[in-house]
PDB file of C-alpha atoms in Angstrom:
ATOM      1  CA  UNK D   1      86.278  78.552   3.398  1.00 38.00           C
ATOM      2  CA  UNK D   2      83.164  77.154   3.387  1.00 40.00           C
ATOM      3  CA  UNK D   3      80.623  76.763   6.450  1.00 43.00           C
ATOM      4  CA  UNK D   4      78.041  74.064   6.599  1.00 54.00           C
ATOM      5  CA  UNK D   5      74.868  75.025   8.525  1.00 60.00           C
ATOM      6  CA  UNK D   6      71.989  73.143   9.471  1.00 69.00           C
ATOM      7  CA  UNK D   7      68.237  73.993   8.049  1.00 77.00           C
ATOM      8  CA  UNK D   8      65.694  71.861  10.239  1.00 78.00           C
ATOM      9  CA  UNK D   9      62.990  72.591   7.713  1.00 74.00           C
ATOM     10  CA  UNK D  10      64.853  70.631   4.821  1.00 72.00           C
ATOM     11  CA  UNK D  11      65.323  67.373   6.893  1.00 72.00           C
ATOM     12  CA  UNK D  12      64.035  64.634   5.204  1.00 67.00           C
ATOM     13  CA  UNK D  13      61.097  62.510   6.174  1.00 63.00           C
ATOM     14  CA  UNK D  14      62.428  59.415   4.970  1.00 62.00           C
ATOM     15  CA  UNK D  15      64.265  57.043   7.240  1.00 60.00           C
ATOM     16  CA  UNK D  16      65.970  53.443   7.483  1.00 59.00           C
ATOM     17  CA  UNK D  17      66.441  50.960   9.994  1.00 59.00           C
ATOM     18  CA  UNK D  18      70.286  50.838  10.484  1.00 61.00           C
ATOM     19  CA  UNK D  19      70.346  47.944  12.958  1.00 57.00           C
ATOM     20  CA  UNK D  20      67.311  46.099  13.963  1.00 50.00           C
ATOM     21  CA  UNK D  21      68.817  44.934  17.308  1.00 50.00           C
ATOM     22  CA  UNK D  22      65.454  44.676  19.257  1.00 50.00           C
ATOM     23  CA  UNK D  23      66.858  46.362  22.533  1.00 54.00           C
ATOM     24  CA  UNK D  24      64.414  46.420  25.412  1.00 54.00           C
ATOM     25  CA  UNK D  25      65.727  49.798  26.507  1.00 59.00           C
ATOM     26  CA  UNK D  26      68.282  51.188  23.709  1.00 68.00           C
ATOM     27  CA  UNK D  27      70.058  54.469  24.885  1.00 74.00           C
ATOM     28  CA  UNK D  28      73.074  56.509  24.588  1.00 85.00           C
ATOM     29  CA  UNK D  29      74.285  56.671  21.089  1.00 90.00           C
ATOM     30  CA  UNK D  30      77.778  57.966  20.724  1.00 94.00           C
ATOM     31  CA  UNK D  31      79.748  58.187  17.649  1.00 94.00           C
ATOM     32  CA  UNK D  32      83.805  58.112  17.740  1.00 97.00           C
ATOM     33  CA  UNK D  33      85.216  59.556  14.593  1.00 96.00           C
ATOM     34  CA  UNK D  34      88.685  58.138  15.102  1.00 97.00           C
ATOM     35  CA  UNK D  35      87.494  54.520  14.642  1.00 97.00           C
ATOM     36  CA  UNK D  36      84.278  55.351  12.522  1.00 96.00           C
ATOM     37  CA  UNK D  37      82.319  53.484  15.259  1.00 95.00           C
ATOM     38  CA  UNK D  38      78.800  54.145  16.514  1.00 92.00           C
ATOM     39  CA  UNK D  39      78.252  52.736  20.241  1.00 93.00           C
ATOM     40  CA  UNK D  40      75.191  52.350  21.951  1.00 90.00           C
ATOM     41  CA  UNK D  41      73.838  50.476  25.315  1.00 87.00           C
ATOM     42  CA  UNK D  42      70.651  48.307  25.903  1.00 81.00           C
ATOM     43  CA  UNK D  43      70.385  48.836  29.422  1.00 79.00           C
ATOM     44  CA  UNK D  44      68.032  46.150  30.327  1.00 79.00           C
ATOM     45  CA  UNK D  45      69.613  43.703  27.897  1.00 82.00           C
ATOM     46  CA  UNK D  46      72.765  44.455  29.856  1.00 88.00           C
ATOM     47  CA  UNK D  47      74.904  44.806  26.491  1.00 88.00           C
ATOM     48  CA  UNK D  48      76.938  47.411  25.108  1.00 92.00           C
ATOM     49  CA  UNK D  49      76.895  47.558  21.026  1.00 89.00           C
ATOM     50  CA  UNK D  50      79.353  48.766  18.758  1.00 91.00           C
ATOM     51  CA  UNK D  51      79.140  49.035  15.024  1.00 88.00           C
ATOM     52  CA  UNK D  52      82.165  49.941  12.904  1.00 92.00           C
ATOM     53  CA  UNK D  53      80.735  52.066   9.777  1.00 89.00           C
ATOM     54  CA  UNK D  54      83.692  51.401   7.502  1.00 91.00           C
ATOM     55  CA  UNK D  55      84.092  47.416   8.245  1.00 93.00           C
ATOM     56  CA  UNK D  56      80.467  46.770   9.061  1.00 89.00           C
ATOM     57  CA  UNK D  57      81.696  45.026  11.850  1.00 91.00           C
ATOM     58  CA  UNK D  58      79.149  44.735  14.744  1.00 89.00           C
ATOM     59  CA  UNK D  59      79.896  43.608  18.295  1.00 92.00           C
ATOM     60  CA  UNK D  60      78.302  43.318  21.434  1.00 91.00           C
ATOM     61  CA  UNK D  61      79.803  43.076  24.894  1.00 92.00           C
ATOM     62  CA  UNK D  62      77.840  41.361  27.501  1.00 92.00           C
ATOM     63  CA  UNK D  63      78.492  43.336  30.815  1.00 91.00           C
ATOM     64  CA  UNK D  64      76.079  41.536  33.122  1.00 86.00           C
ATOM     65  CA  UNK D  65      74.814  44.723  34.816  1.00 87.00           C
ATOM     66  CA  UNK D  66      72.478  47.709  33.470  1.00 87.00           C
ATOM     67  CA  UNK D  67      75.054  49.932  31.387  1.00 92.00           C
ATOM     68  CA  UNK D  68      73.774  53.326  30.566  1.00 91.00           C
ATOM     69  CA  UNK D  69      76.488  54.758  28.597  1.00 94.00           C
ATOM     70  CA  UNK D  70      79.513  53.611  26.744  1.00 96.00           C
ATOM     71  CA  UNK D  71      81.866  56.509  25.521  1.00 97.00           C
ATOM     72  CA  UNK D  72      85.601  55.878  24.372  1.00 97.00           C
ATOM     73  CA  UNK D  73      87.690  58.055  26.198  1.00 95.00           C
ATOM     74  CA  UNK D  74      89.432  61.172  24.869  1.00 93.00           C
ATOM     75  CA  UNK D  75      92.981  59.608  25.551  1.00 92.00           C
ATOM     76  CA  UNK D  76      92.669  55.853  23.911  1.00 96.00           C
ATOM     77  CA  UNK D  77      89.740  54.883  21.544  1.00 97.00           C
ATOM     78  CA  UNK D  78      90.014  51.276  22.736  1.00 97.00           C
ATOM     79  CA  UNK D  79      89.239  52.244  26.289  1.00 97.00           C
ATOM     80  CA  UNK D  80      85.695  53.552  27.059  1.00 98.00           C
ATOM     81  CA  UNK D  81      83.806  54.729  29.951  1.00 98.00           C
ATOM     82  CA  UNK D  82      80.813  52.223  30.762  1.00 97.00           C
ATOM     83  CA  UNK D  83      78.297  53.071  33.707  1.00 96.00           C
ATOM     84  CA  UNK D  84      76.924  50.042  35.302  1.00 94.00           C
ATOM     85  CA  UNK D  85      75.024  49.832  38.655  1.00 90.00           C
ATOM     86  CA  UNK D  86      78.020  49.609  40.789  1.00 92.00           C
ATOM     87  CA  UNK D  87      80.210  52.225  39.286  1.00 96.00           C
ATOM     88  CA  UNK D  88      81.703  53.866  36.409  1.00 98.00           C
ATOM     89  CA  UNK D  89      84.533  51.520  34.695  1.00 98.00           C
ATOM     90  CA  UNK D  90      86.840  51.456  32.001  1.00 97.00           C
ATOM     91  CA  UNK D  91      85.997  48.791  29.478  1.00 97.00           C
ATOM     92  CA  UNK D  92      88.928  47.635  27.403  1.00 97.00           C
ATOM     93  CA  UNK D  93      86.899  47.278  23.956  1.00 95.00           C
ATOM     94  CA  UNK D  94      89.224  44.494  22.655  1.00 93.00           C
ATOM     95  CA  UNK D  95      89.130  42.099  25.789  1.00 94.00           C
ATOM     96  CA  UNK D  96      85.806  43.212  27.217  1.00 93.00           C
ATOM     97  CA  UNK D  97      87.728  43.463  30.749  1.00 95.00           C
ATOM     98  CA  UNK D  98      87.006  46.469  33.115  1.00 96.00           C
ATOM     99  CA  UNK D  99      88.644  48.348  35.873  1.00 97.00           C
ATOM    100  CA  UNK D 100      86.952  50.650  38.147  1.00 98.00           C
ATOM    101  CA  UNK D 101      87.472  54.365  37.434  1.00 98.00           C
ATOM    102  CA  UNK D 102      85.008  56.104  40.040  1.00 98.00           C
ATOM    103  CA  UNK D 103      81.939  55.740  42.155  1.00 98.00           C
ATOM    104  CA  UNK D 104      80.120  58.737  43.095  1.00 97.00           C
ATOM    105  CA  UNK D 105      76.648  57.159  43.591  1.00 95.00           C
ATOM    106  CA  UNK D 106      77.090  54.536  46.454  1.00 92.00           C
ATOM    107  CA  UNK D 107      73.447  54.304  47.631  1.00 95.00           C
ATOM    108  CA  UNK D 108      71.912  50.756  46.882  1.00 94.00           C
ATOM    109  CA  UNK D 109      68.963  50.647  44.751  1.00 94.00           C
ATOM    110  CA  UNK D 110      70.288  53.374  42.457  1.00 94.00           C
ATOM    111  CA  UNK D 111      71.692  53.301  39.102  1.00 92.00           C
ATOM    112  CA  UNK D 112      73.454  55.677  36.520  1.00 95.00           C
ATOM    113  CA  UNK D 113      71.521  56.883  33.422  1.00 93.00           C
ATOM    114  CA  UNK D 114      72.493  59.116  30.568  1.00 91.00           C
ATOM    115  CA  UNK D 115      76.009  60.822  30.383  1.00 96.00           C
ATOM    116  CA  UNK D 116      78.190  62.506  27.913  1.00 97.00           C
ATOM    117  CA  UNK D 117      81.769  63.909  27.988  1.00 97.00           C
ATOM    118  CA  UNK D 118      82.022  67.694  28.060  1.00 97.00           C
ATOM    119  CA  UNK D 119      84.166  69.611  25.860  1.00 95.00           C
ATOM    120  CA  UNK D 120      87.433  68.994  27.703  1.00 94.00           C
ATOM    121  CA  UNK D 121      86.530  65.072  28.134  1.00 94.00           C
ATOM    122  CA  UNK D 122      85.075  65.231  31.850  1.00 96.00           C
ATOM    123  CA  UNK D 123      82.395  62.720  32.221  1.00 98.00           C
ATOM    124  CA  UNK D 124      79.040  64.005  33.122  1.00 98.00           C
ATOM    125  CA  UNK D 125      76.504  61.363  34.323  1.00 98.00           C
ATOM    126  CA  UNK D 126      73.201  61.261  36.130  1.00 97.00           C
ATOM    127  CA  UNK D 127      72.043  58.745  38.957  1.00 97.00           C
ATOM    128  CA  UNK D 128      68.496  57.729  39.545  1.00 95.00           C
ATOM    129  CA  UNK D 129      66.177  55.489  41.858  1.00 95.00           C
ATOM    130  CA  UNK D 130      65.895  52.112  39.851  1.00 92.00           C
ATOM    131  CA  UNK D 131      62.392  51.792  40.765  1.00 92.00           C
ATOM    132  CA  UNK D 132      61.621  55.358  39.475  1.00 92.00           C
ATOM    133  CA  UNK D 133      59.721  56.188  42.603  1.00 94.00           C
ATOM    134  CA  UNK D 134      61.956  58.811  44.467  1.00 94.00           C
ATOM    135  CA  UNK D 135      63.205  61.875  42.757  1.00 95.00           C
ATOM    136  CA  UNK D 136      66.595  62.311  44.701  1.00 97.00           C
ATOM    137  CA  UNK D 137      69.010  61.291  41.909  1.00 97.00           C
ATOM    138  CA  UNK D 138      72.104  63.375  41.207  1.00 98.00           C
ATOM    139  CA  UNK D 139      74.059  64.800  38.273  1.00 98.00           C
ATOM    140  CA  UNK D 140      77.849  64.180  38.832  1.00 98.00           C
ATOM    141  CA  UNK D 141      80.932  65.667  37.034  1.00 98.00           C
ATOM    142  CA  UNK D 142      83.784  63.160  36.794  1.00 98.00           C
ATOM    143  CA  UNK D 143      87.407  64.268  36.193  1.00 96.00           C
ATOM    144  CA  UNK D 144      89.841  62.250  34.323  1.00 94.00           C
ATOM    145  CA  UNK D 145      91.638  60.991  37.643  1.00 96.00           C
ATOM    146  CA  UNK D 146      88.171  59.558  38.804  1.00 97.00           C
ATOM    147  CA  UNK D 147      87.569  62.251  41.365  1.00 98.00           C
ATOM    148  CA  UNK D 148      84.150  63.418  41.121  1.00 98.00           C
ATOM    149  CA  UNK D 149      81.754  66.527  42.099  1.00 98.00           C
ATOM    150  CA  UNK D 150      78.058  66.683  42.416  1.00 98.00           C
ATOM    151  CA  UNK D 151      76.348  69.109  40.379  1.00 98.00           C
ATOM    152  CA  UNK D 152      72.679  68.834  40.725  1.00 98.00           C
ATOM    153  CA  UNK D 153      70.445  66.969  43.164  1.00 97.00           C
ATOM    154  CA  UNK D 154      66.613  66.103  43.529  1.00 97.00           C
ATOM    155  CA  UNK D 155      66.570  64.517  39.778  1.00 97.00           C
ATOM    156  CA  UNK D 156      64.004  61.855  38.937  1.00 97.00           C
ATOM    157  CA  UNK D 157      65.540  60.664  35.620  1.00 95.00           C
ATOM    158  CA  UNK D 158      68.498  62.360  34.299  1.00 96.00           C
ATOM    159  CA  UNK D 159      68.877  62.880  30.576  1.00 95.00           C
ATOM    160  CA  UNK D 160      69.640  64.779  27.660  1.00 90.00           C
ATOM    161  CA  UNK D 161      73.124  66.429  28.061  1.00 96.00           C
ATOM    162  CA  UNK D 162      74.943  68.569  25.530  1.00 98.00           C
ATOM    163  CA  UNK D 163      77.157  71.778  25.328  1.00 98.00           C
ATOM    164  CA  UNK D 164      77.348  74.931  23.288  1.00 97.00           C
ATOM    165  CA  UNK D 165      80.068  77.308  24.202  1.00 94.00           C
ATOM    166  CA  UNK D 166      79.315  78.571  27.668  1.00 96.00           C
ATOM    167  CA  UNK D 167      75.899  76.880  27.782  1.00 98.00           C
ATOM    168  CA  UNK D 168      75.158  73.287  29.106  1.00 98.00           C
ATOM    169  CA  UNK D 169      71.581  71.662  28.329  1.00 98.00           C
ATOM    170  CA  UNK D 170      70.065  69.194  30.683  1.00 98.00           C
ATOM    171  CA  UNK D 171      66.902  67.182  30.902  1.00 97.00           C
ATOM    172  CA  UNK D 172      65.076  65.906  34.049  1.00 96.00           C
ATOM    173  CA  UNK D 173      62.487  63.734  31.787  1.00 95.00           C
ATOM    174  CA  UNK D 174      59.197  63.950  34.326  1.00 95.00           C
ATOM    175  CA  UNK D 175      59.743  67.775  34.500  1.00 96.00           C
ATOM    176  CA  UNK D 176      58.894  67.665  30.910  1.00 97.00           C
ATOM    177  CA  UNK D 177      61.284  70.656  30.138  1.00 97.00           C
ATOM    178  CA  UNK D 178      64.927  71.102  28.642  1.00 98.00           C
ATOM    179  CA  UNK D 179      66.849  73.559  30.857  1.00 98.00           C
ATOM    180  CA  UNK D 180      70.075  75.642  29.952  1.00 98.00           C
ATOM    181  CA  UNK D 181      72.742  76.475  32.430  1.00 98.00           C
ATOM    182  CA  UNK D 182      75.785  79.021  32.078  1.00 98.00           C
ATOM    183  CA  UNK D 183      78.809  76.686  31.773  1.00 98.00           C
ATOM    184  CA  UNK D 184      82.220  77.555  32.679  1.00 98.00           C
ATOM    185  CA  UNK D 185      84.292  75.134  30.608  1.00 97.00           C
ATOM    186  CA  UNK D 186      87.852  75.629  32.617  1.00 97.00           C
ATOM    187  CA  UNK D 187      86.054  74.653  36.038  1.00 97.00           C
ATOM    188  CA  UNK D 188      82.722  72.775  34.852  1.00 98.00           C
ATOM    189  CA  UNK D 189      80.957  75.305  36.988  1.00 98.00           C
ATOM    190  CA  UNK D 190      77.116  75.433  35.931  1.00 98.00           C
ATOM    191  CA  UNK D 191      74.854  78.336  37.264  1.00 98.00           C
ATOM    192  CA  UNK D 192      71.895  80.520  36.419  1.00 98.00           C
ATOM    193  CA  UNK D 193      69.599  77.667  35.491  1.00 98.00           C
ATOM    194  CA  UNK D 194      66.747  78.628  33.012  1.00 98.00           C
ATOM    195  CA  UNK D 195      63.980  76.722  31.564  1.00 98.00           C
ATOM    196  CA  UNK D 196      64.455  76.712  27.487  1.00 98.00           C
ATOM    197  CA  UNK D 197      61.426  74.744  26.810  1.00 97.00           C
ATOM    198  CA  UNK D 198      58.468  72.893  28.199  1.00 97.00           C
ATOM    199  CA  UNK D 199      57.290  69.845  26.391  1.00 94.00           C
ATOM    200  CA  UNK D 200      53.430  70.428  25.341  1.00 87.00           C
ATOM    201  CA  UNK D 201      51.020  67.595  26.732  1.00 90.00           C
ATOM    202  CA  UNK D 202      50.434  64.646  24.387  1.00 92.00           C
ATOM    203  CA  UNK D 203      53.939  64.561  22.811  1.00 93.00           C
ATOM    204  CA  UNK D 204      55.595  62.332  25.406  1.00 95.00           C
ATOM    205  CA  UNK D 205      58.512  63.208  27.796  1.00 95.00           C
ATOM    206  CA  UNK D 206      61.742  64.582  26.726  1.00 96.00           C
ATOM    207  CA  UNK D 207      64.438  61.934  26.871  1.00 94.00           C
ATOM    208  CA  UNK D 208      68.185  62.056  25.241  1.00 94.00           C
ATOM    209  CA  UNK D 209      69.107  65.090  23.177  1.00 96.00           C
ATOM    210  CA  UNK D 210      71.607  66.518  20.905  1.00 95.00           C
ATOM    211  CA  UNK D 211      72.391  70.000  19.257  1.00 96.00           C
ATOM    212  CA  UNK D 212      72.675  70.686  15.506  1.00 92.00           C
ATOM    213  CA  UNK D 213      76.197  70.920  14.300  1.00 89.00           C
ATOM    214  CA  UNK D 214      75.878  74.416  14.193  1.00 91.00           C
ATOM    215  CA  UNK D 215      74.504  74.383  17.807  1.00 94.00           C
ATOM    216  CA  UNK D 216      71.459  76.453  16.862  1.00 94.00           C
ATOM    217  CA  UNK D 217      68.897  73.771  17.361  1.00 95.00           C
ATOM    218  CA  UNK D 218      68.146  71.282  20.058  1.00 96.00           C
ATOM    219  CA  UNK D 219      66.884  67.980  18.737  1.00 95.00           C
ATOM    220  CA  UNK D 220      65.075  65.917  21.621  1.00 96.00           C
ATOM    221  CA  UNK D 221      63.922  62.204  21.555  1.00 93.00           C
ATOM    222  CA  UNK D 222      60.459  62.150  23.124  1.00 95.00           C
ATOM    223  CA  UNK D 223      59.665  59.023  25.151  1.00 92.00           C
ATOM    224  CA  UNK D 224      56.184  58.512  23.888  1.00 92.00           C
ATOM    225  CA  UNK D 225      56.434  60.921  21.272  1.00 93.00           C
ATOM    226  CA  UNK D 226      57.013  58.820  18.322  1.00 88.00           C
ATOM    227  CA  UNK D 227      59.988  60.874  17.152  1.00 88.00           C
ATOM    228  CA  UNK D 228      62.339  63.411  17.524  1.00 91.00           C
ATOM    229  CA  UNK D 229      61.311  67.222  17.964  1.00 94.00           C
ATOM    230  CA  UNK D 230      63.403  70.105  16.707  1.00 94.00           C
ATOM    231  CA  UNK D 231      63.604  73.157  18.904  1.00 96.00           C
ATOM    232  CA  UNK D 232      65.705  76.442  18.676  1.00 96.00           C
ATOM    233  CA  UNK D 233      68.342  76.194  20.978  1.00 97.00           C
ATOM    234  CA  UNK D 234      68.104  79.858  22.014  1.00 97.00           C
ATOM    235  CA  UNK D 235      64.512  80.569  22.344  1.00 97.00           C
ATOM    236  CA  UNK D 236      63.094  77.119  22.681  1.00 97.00           C
ATOM    237  CA  UNK D 237      60.533  77.763  19.900  1.00 97.00           C
ATOM    238  CA  UNK D 238      59.227  74.286  18.446  1.00 96.00           C
ATOM    239  CA  UNK D 239      60.090  74.203  14.834  1.00 94.00           C
ATOM    240  CA  UNK D 240      59.015  70.682  13.612  1.00 91.00           C
ATOM    241  CA  UNK D 241      58.844  66.886  14.382  1.00 90.00           C
ATOM    242  CA  UNK D 242      60.618  63.940  12.706  1.00 87.00           C
ATOM    243  CA  UNK D 243      58.182  61.184  12.805  1.00 85.00           C
ATOM    244  CA  UNK D 244      59.142  57.806  13.468  1.00 82.00           C
ATOM    245  CA  UNK D 245      57.676  54.445  13.804  1.00 78.00           C
ATOM    246  CA  UNK D 246      58.585  53.750  17.455  1.00 79.00           C
ATOM    247  CA  UNK D 247      56.547  55.110  20.573  1.00 81.00           C
ATOM    248  CA  UNK D 248      59.707  55.220  22.610  1.00 83.00           C
ATOM    249  CA  UNK D 249      62.506  57.108  21.051  1.00 87.00           C
ATOM    250  CA  UNK D 250      65.273  57.744  23.627  1.00 88.00           C
ATOM    251  CA  UNK D 251      68.279  59.422  22.212  1.00 90.00           C
ATOM    252  CA  UNK D 252      70.123  60.788  18.935  1.00 91.00           C
ATOM    253  CA  UNK D 253      73.293  61.400  17.677  1.00 90.00           C
ATOM    254  CA  UNK D 254      74.940  62.909  14.424  1.00 89.00           C
ATOM    255  CA  UNK D 255      77.115  60.775  12.035  1.00 86.00           C
ATOM    256  CA  UNK D 256      77.963  63.478   9.309  1.00 83.00           C
ATOM    257  CA  UNK D 257      74.654  64.699   8.023  1.00 80.00           C
ATOM    258  CA  UNK D 258      72.699  61.501   9.431  1.00 83.00           C
ATOM    259  CA  UNK D 259      70.989  61.548  12.548  1.00 86.00           C
ATOM    260  CA  UNK D 260      70.767  58.162  14.196  1.00 86.00           C
ATOM    261  CA  UNK D 261      68.288  57.550  16.944  1.00 86.00           C
ATOM    262  CA  UNK D 262      67.858  55.021  19.763  1.00 84.00           C
ATOM    263  CA  UNK D 263      64.588  53.431  20.553  1.00 80.00           C
ATOM    264  CA  UNK D 264      63.161  51.244  22.996  1.00 72.00           C
ATOM    265  CA  UNK D 265      60.690  48.112  23.339  1.00 59.00           C
ATOM    266  CA  UNK D 266      60.349  48.710  27.227  1.00 51.00           C
ATOM    267  CA  UNK D 267      56.946  49.936  28.212  1.00 50.00           C
ATOM    268  CA  UNK D 268      55.128  48.537  25.222  1.00 43.00           C
ATOM    269  CA  UNK D 269      52.811  45.474  25.086  1.00 50.00           C
ATOM    270  CA  UNK D 270      52.646  42.579  22.474  1.00 49.00           C
ATOM    271  CA  UNK D 271      49.787  44.465  20.590  1.00 56.00           C
ATOM    272  CA  UNK D 272      51.709  47.778  20.306  1.00 50.00           C
ATOM    273  CA  UNK D 273      55.033  46.070  19.544  1.00 42.00           C
ATOM    274  CA  UNK D 274      53.134  44.384  16.368  1.00 49.00           C
ATOM    275  CA  UNK D 275      52.432  47.526  15.275  1.00 53.00           C
ATOM    276  CA  UNK D 276      55.925  48.903  15.588  1.00 45.00           C
ATOM    277  CA  UNK D 277      58.371  46.334  14.266  1.00 45.00           C
ATOM    278  CA  UNK D 278      61.297  48.384  14.389  1.00 46.00           C
ATOM    279  CA  UNK D 279      61.032  49.374  18.063  1.00 43.00           C
ATOM    280  CA  UNK D 280      64.159  48.797  19.941  1.00 40.00           C
ATOM    281  CA  UNK D 281      65.738  48.876  16.585  1.00 39.00           C
ATOM    282  CA  UNK D 282      68.865  50.690  18.054  1.00 35.00           C
ATOM    283  CA  UNK D 283      69.176  52.848  15.410  1.00 35.00           C
ATOM    284  CA  UNK D 284      67.130  54.346  12.850  1.00 35.00           C
ATOM    285  CA  UNK D 285      68.781  57.015  10.584  1.00 34.00           C
ATOM    286  CA  UNK D 286      67.269  58.735   7.906  1.00 31.00           C
ATOM    287  CA  UNK D 287      67.968  61.159   4.742  1.00 29.00           C
ATOM    288  CA  UNK D 288      71.167  59.928   2.960  1.00 27.00           C
ATOM    289  CA  UNK D 289      70.222  62.776   0.676  1.00 26.00           C
ATOM    290  CA  UNK D 290      72.020  65.771   1.574  1.00 25.00           C
ATOM    291  CA  UNK D 291      69.012  67.974   1.230  1.00 21.00           C
ATOM    292  CA  UNK D 292      68.909  69.322   4.806  1.00 25.00           C
ATOM    293  CA  UNK D 293      72.644  70.457   4.626  1.00 25.00           C
ATOM    294  CA  UNK D 294      73.588  73.551   2.613  1.00 22.00           C
ATOM    295  CA  UNK D 295      77.066  74.693   2.071  1.00 21.00           C
ATOM    296  CA  UNK D 296      77.871  78.230   1.428  1.00 21.00           C
ATOM    297  CA  UNK D 297      81.296  80.145   0.987  1.00 19.00           C
ATOM    298  CA  UNK D 298      82.233  83.019   3.259  1.00 24.00           C
TER     299      UNK D 298
END
């Protein structure tokens, strides 16, 4: 059979604005192959977005609170986890109705932030002080039955989750590091925290991330860094930057061989935004040409 492997140096610098949706705080892109749909949230716009790549149908559901993630459940692609300030809900994507699933963070003045499903479908999500003044947020693992376990504490802005075999990658943005844990898939236990890399001064702070399809590279969106930065997932070595015309890139996700990137208008003044017409354009994708993918036969 053939295997595909990712070549970071062959990624194209070309990009296109896929959805100019002008998000105040576009975040949390997630692709569901079962329905060929891309999801993302505008936290400050209190809206979850979806775009079906096959039918080109774009939908918005106004949820009335700050949503920080929208991820269809492994069991039913028409039902999705959505994190709001007052809990983790299951949202019916057809009707917009929602039911409470879990409420790990109960302190007033806190909200959820980035989150993802681990390889077996448990939801991991961080919580944080809305004012961003205190660094006492937490990282939670939520089981499919709604029970939960606290995994980390003393977090300022939880971001950047991904998994590779027996490792988990994680970011607390103000630390300006990407850390790596040993990960036990069966139990969800994390241990052996190691700093994989520290972001150099002048390139913003790390926000969301994704691993390359072959898990060899970490692609990290830098808030304030005008782009996505590519690092080796084993050594943390910086390889290259993919520049984008928005200062506040927030996260990224693969759809096939295209990378889709969310960005935000938050924290940019009118003068700056005039220079960045695509800021908040929820997804910017680049390189429909396949030149950064190579196929070889075993």
